C-alpha positions as a Python dict, from the first residue, in 0.01 Angstrom:
ca = {
    (1, 'M'): (0, 0, 0),
    (2, 'N'): (-154, -268, -130),
    (3, 'R'): (38, -560, 38),
    (4, 'I'): (-94, -399, 380),
    (5, 'R'): (-454, -351, 274),
    (6, 'N'): (-461, -724, 145),
    (7, 'M'): (-312, -833, 468),
    (8, 'F'): (-580, -650, 625),
    (9, 'E'): (-879, -736, 426),
    (10, 'Q'): (-717, -1134, 468),
    (11, 'C'): (-722, -1064, 841),
    (12, 'R'): (-1050, -949, 840),
    (13, 'N'): (-1215, -1237, 609),
    (14, 'R'): (-1028, -1468, 885),
    (15, 'K'): (-1232, -1305, 1171),
    (16, 'E'): (-875, -1236, 1357),
    (17, 'A'): (-664, -926, 1436),
    (18, 'A'): (-376, -858, 1248),
    (19, 'L'): (-18, -922, 1439),
    (20, 'I'): (245, -634, 1356),
    (21, 'G'): (562, -701, 1522),
    (22, 'F'): (857, -444, 1562),
    (23, 'V'): (1233, -506, 1635),
    (24, 'S'): (1506, -338, 1519),
    (25, 'A'): (1726, -380, 1237),
    (26, 'G'): (2077, -605, 1296),
    (27, 'D'): (1968, -628, 1657),
    (28, 'P'): (2199, -802, 1804),
    (29, 'D'): (2399, -818, 1487),
    (30, 'M'): (2292, -863, 1112),
    (31, 'E'): (2291, -1202, 1079),
    (32, 'T'): (2106, -1292, 1380),
    (33, 'S'): (1897, -1015, 1322),
    (34, 'R'): (1755, -1178, 978),
    (35, 'K'): (1750, -1495, 1129),
    (36, 'I'): (1498, -1364, 1382),
    (37, 'I'): (1297, -1170, 1130),
    (38, 'F'): (1296, -1487, 911),
    (39, 'S'): (1173, -1695, 1203),
    (40, 'M'): (893, -1435, 1310),
    (41, 'L'): (787, -1448, 935),
    (42, 'D'): (714, -1806, 916),
    (43, 'H'): (556, -1823, 1263),
    (44, 'G'): (262, -1606, 1131),
    (45, 'M'): (395, -1239, 1130),
    (46, 'D'): (105, -1033, 922),
    (47, 'L'): (317, -700, 880),
    (48, 'L'): (694, -638, 1023),
    (49, 'E'): (790, -294, 1120),
    (50, 'I'): (1195, -263, 1120),
    (51, 'G'): (1313, 14, 1345),
    (52, 'I'): (1639, 207, 1168),
    (53, 'P'): (1839, 220, 1453),
    (54, 'F'): (1930, 588, 1579),
    (55, 'S'): (2095, 785, 1841),
    (56, 'D'): (1902, 981, 1991),
    (57, 'P'): (1528, 785, 2011),
    (58, 'T'): (1351, 960, 2229),
    (59, 'A'): (967, 833, 2219),
    (60, 'D'): (1169, 484, 2259),
    (61, 'G'): (1174, 355, 2660),
    (62, 'P'): (1506, 151, 2734),
    (63, 'V'): (1461, -148, 2612),
    (64, 'I'): (1420, -35, 2238),
    (65, 'Q'): (1736, 228, 2280),
    (66, 'L'): (1953, -54, 2352),
    (67, 'A'): (1817, -226, 2054),
    (68, 'S'): (1903, 84, 1883),
    (69, 'Q'): (2272, 84, 2014),
    (70, 'R'): (2341, -282, 2019),
    (71, 'A'): (2239, -256, 1615),
    (72, 'L'): (2459, 56, 1625),
    (73, 'K'): (2752, -118, 1771),
    (74, 'A'): (2692, -379, 1510),
    (75, 'G'): (2768, -110, 1235),
    (76, 'V'): (2365, -129, 1140),
    (77, 'S'): (2299, 210, 946),
    (78, 'L'): (2015, 352, 750),
    (79, 'G'): (2132, 169, 401),
    (80, 'T'): (2188, -165, 580),
    (81, 'A'): (1846, -199, 719),
    (82, 'L'): (1762, -123, 371),
    (83, 'K'): (1983, -383, 208),
    (84, 'M'): (1793, -577, 503),
    (85, 'V'): (1451, -487, 339),
    (86, 'K'): (1539, -619, 43),
    (87, 'E'): (1655, -927, 137),
    (88, 'I'): (1356, -1034, 327),
    (89, 'R'): (1135, -907, 15),
    (90, 'E'): (1270, -1200, -197),
    (91, 'H'): (1153, -1451, 32),
    (92, 'Y'): (839, -1296, 182),
    (93, 'P'): (581, -1121, 67),
    (94, 'T'): (469, -999, 433),
    (95, 'P'): (408, -598, 404),
    (96, 'I'): (699, -406, 562),
    (97, 'V'): (710, -59, 737),
    (98, 'L'): (1011, 123, 828),
    (99, 'F'): (990, 263, 1147),
    (100, 'S'): (1219, 569, 1184),
    (101, 'Y'): (1298, 914, 1326),
    (102, 'L'): (1350, 1192, 1123),
    (103, 'N'): (1690, 1263, 1116),
    (104, 'P'): (1850, 974, 973),
    (105, 'I'): (1601, 1024, 700),
    (106, 'L'): (1691, 1378, 596),
    (107, 'A'): (2054, 1297, 641),
    (108, 'H'): (2023, 1022, 343),
    (109, 'G'): (1788, 1311, 145),
    (110, 'P'): (1385, 1238, 175),
    (111, 'E'): (1359, 1161, -188),
    (112, 'K'): (1649, 909, -214),
    (113, 'F'): (1520, 763, 107),
    (114, 'C'): (1185, 712, -30),
    (115, 'K'): (1308, 622, -341),
    (116, 'D'): (1575, 343, -213),
    (117, 'A'): (1323, 184, 77),
    (118, 'A'): (1067, 170, -217),
    (119, 'A'): (1331, -44, -405),
    (120, 'A'): (1408, -213, -163),
    (121, 'G'): (1046, -375, -102),
    (122, 'A'): (925, -110, 196),
    (123, 'D'): (514, -73, 168),
    (124, 'G'): (519, 209, 454),
    (125, 'V'): (715, 444, 645),
    (126, 'L'): (662, 561, 996),
    (127, 'V'): (856, 868, 1134),
    (128, 'V'): (755, 895, 1503),
    (129, 'D'): (849, 1271, 1525),
    (130, 'M'): (692, 1426, 1242),
    (131, 'P'): (340, 1543, 1305),
    (132, 'L'): (116, 1581, 1056),
    (133, 'E'): (193, 1997, 1006),
    (134, 'E'): (566, 1910, 926),
    (135, 'S'): (528, 1603, 661),
    (136, 'G'): (530, 1809, 367),
    (137, 'E'): (924, 1737, 374),
    (138, 'L'): (853, 1372, 278),
    (139, 'L'): (509, 1313, 233),
    (140, 'P'): (520, 1417, -190),
    (141, 'F'): (855, 1165, -253),
    (142, 'L'): (664, 917, -35),
    (143, 'E'): (355, 885, -204),
    (144, 'A'): (566, 971, -587),
    (145, 'S'): (744, 630, -454),
    (146, 'G'): (427, 447, -374),
    (147, 'L'): (485, 455, -39),
    (148, 'V'): (246, 531, 278),
    (149, 'S'): (320, 740, 586),
    (150, 'I'): (167, 571, 892),
    (151, 'P'): (31, 804, 1118),
    (152, 'L'): (29, 786, 1467),
    (153, 'V'): (-224, 875, 1736),
    (154, 'A'): (-167, 925, 2094),
    (155, 'P'): (-429, 908, 2416),
    (156, 'T'): (-349, 1272, 2408),
    (157, 'T'): (-473, 1374, 2065),
    (158, 'P'): (-739, 1601, 2073),
    (159, 'E'): (-1055, 1487, 1903),
    (160, 'D'): (-1089, 1716, 1635),
    (161, 'R'): (-686, 1667, 1523),
    (162, 'M'): (-748, 1278, 1549),
    (163, 'E'): (-1028, 1304, 1311),
    (164, 'I'): (-805, 1582, 1074),
    (165, 'I'): (-512, 1271, 1116),
    (166, 'C'): (-750, 979, 1003),
    (167, 'R'): (-921, 1166, 730),
    (168, 'N'): (-557, 1185, 609),
    (169, 'A'): (-427, 833, 662),
    (170, 'K'): (-348, 559, 427),
    (171, 'G'): (-262, 224, 535),
    (172, 'F'): (-349, 198, 876),
    (173, 'I'): (-372, 430, 1209),
    (174, 'Y'): (-80, 350, 1453),
    (175, 'L'): (-271, 386, 1771),
    (176, 'V'): (-103, 411, 2083),
    (177, 'S'): (-281, 263, 2371),
    (178, 'M'): (-125, 425, 2685),
    (179, 'T'): (81, 738, 2764),
    (180, 'G'): (457, 735, 2791),
    (181, 'V'): (714, 556, 2568),
    (182, 'T'): (761, 230, 2429),
    (183, 'G'): (817, -80, 2677),
    (184, 'S'): (618, 115, 2959),
    (185, 'G'): (449, -83, 3226),
    (186, 'G'): (74, -13, 3375),
    (187, 'L'): (-145, -112, 3029),
    (188, 'H'): (-551, -54, 3106),
    (189, 'T'): (-664, -239, 2823),
    (190, 'D'): (-1037, -118, 2904),
    (191, 'G'): (-930, 204, 2809),
    (192, 'A'): (-714, 113, 2573),
    (193, 'G'): (-980, -83, 2392),
    (194, 'A'): (-1207, 209, 2425),
    (195, 'M'): (-1006, 456, 2272),
    (196, 'A'): (-981, 222, 1969),
    (197, 'R'): (-1374, 184, 1937),
    (198, 'K'): (-1341, 542, 1927),
    (199, 'V'): (-1112, 566, 1635),
    (200, 'R'): (-1169, 313, 1453),
    (201, 'A'): (-1572, 518, 1418),
    (202, 'V'): (-1407, 813, 1245),
    (203, 'S'): (-1120, 606, 1037),
    (204, 'P'): (-1163, 503, 700),
    (205, 'V'): (-813, 297, 729),
    (206, 'P'): (-723, 8, 997),
    (207, 'V'): (-623, 90, 1332),
    (208, 'A'): (-330, -123, 1534),
    (209, 'L'): (-289, -40, 1918),
    (210, 'G'): (85, -83, 2034),
    (211, 'F'): (256, 26, 2306),
    (212, 'G'): (320, -167, 2634),
    (213, 'I'): (128, -497, 2520),
    (214, 'S'): (353, -796, 2588),
    (215, 'E'): (135, -1045, 2742),
    (216, 'A'): (-115, -1296, 2494),
    (217, 'S'): (-398, -1219, 2784),
    (218, 'Q'): (-356, -798, 2721),
    (219, 'V'): (-390, -910, 2253),
    (220, 'A'): (-695, -1158, 2335),
    (221, 'A'): (-842, -852, 2578),
    (222, 'L'): (-790, -591, 2304),
    (223, 'V'): (-841, -811, 1979),
    (224, 'P'): (-1250, -720, 1963),
    (225, 'H'): (-1154, -321, 1984),
    (226, 'A'): (-904, -325, 1712),
    (227, 'D'): (-780, -421, 1372),
    (228, 'G'): (-432, -466, 1462),
    (229, 'I'): (-189, -529, 1738),
    (230, 'V'): (171, -405, 1767),
    (231, 'I'): (457, -593, 1976),
    (232, 'G'): (814, -445, 1988),
    (233, 'S'): (948, -464, 2378),
    (234, 'A'): (842, -791, 2439),
    (235, 'F'): (1035, -888, 2110),
    (236, 'V'): (1323, -673, 2168),
    (237, 'R'): (1369, -769, 2561),
    (238, 'V'): (1410, -1109, 2519),
    (239, 'I'): (1668, -1029, 2213),
    (240, 'G'): (1839, -803, 2475),
    (241, 'E'): (1827, -1081, 2795),
    (242, 'T'): (1889, -1357, 2564),
    (243, 'A'): (2265, -1451, 2595),
    (244, 'D'): (2298, -1769, 2365),
    (245, 'R'): (2241, -1596, 2038),
    (246, 'E'): (2168, -1880, 1836),
    (247, 'K'): (1810, -1923, 2082),
    (248, 'I'): (1662, -1622, 1970),
    (249, 'P'): (1531, -1719, 1646),
    (250, 'A'): (1321, -2001, 1800),
    (251, 'I'): (1232, -1788, 2096),
    (252, 'L'): (1086, -1525, 1892),
    (253, 'G'): (918, -1773, 1617),
    (254, 'K'): (736, -1952, 1968),
    (255, 'M'): (634, -1610, 2075),
    (256, 'T'): (523, -1502, 1740),
    (257, 'K'): (286, -1770, 1689),
    (258, 'E'): (140, -1749, 2054),
    (259, 'F'): (102, -1370, 2017),
    (260, 'K'): (-113, -1474, 1723),
    (261, 'K'): (-308, -1686, 1855),
    (262, 'A'): (-449, -1490, 2091),
    (263, 'C'): (-523, -1226, 1766),
    (264, 'T'): (-811, -1470, 1679),
    (265, 'H'): (-1012, -1436, 2025),
    (266, 'S'): (-1339, -1338, 2032),
    (267, 'R'): (-1357, -1225, 1661),
}
């Protein structure tokens, strides 16, 4: 948790929003994935979300679904993803959050998963299909391992429920900027900004906006209203559409630099 808290404090002191990037572990293959992540971290990524490939990622759109399929085809598993986290941690102090569905964690064993994730160097876990009321099966093991559970708040979350989630939050709030799945189009930055201001008013921890953010201009428009910006599908789409895998790390490094520059806008 300290790495996450310290990172947000450092960004706040520099008057910039944190840039949070998502990629699936092992997409499109382990070696290219390692080079991609290192390039993103070298170009200013503040926090890394690593997706654990899953065969039925129902909250994700087609872009990230295909990323999971590519990684699974490359033989990536939860255990492989944790090895990747350990390798990253040996080279970078950047906070790492594991993004997963509940089934792979239950299959690994909740207690063993938390111990293994902490030992690898992860800082937090975001379980996309685990609502607060059903977190009892995992939360005690997360806390015992020094990991934080990153909660989701959506546009459809009732206000009283949103306040309960915020009161119990540690690390940061992942605020879904629009209804739909990851990678959806049609983001309205004015509405997302207003929602972020509302959540920040009651949240004791930073609030990061994600879903549907794919352009630097959108980042710049949202930065005044949020503590962090999450970019996922924009990165993953490039991974899927670039035939020459050797070129992908440099492309995503350049994208990271451009998004990070936008994170300093109007703050």
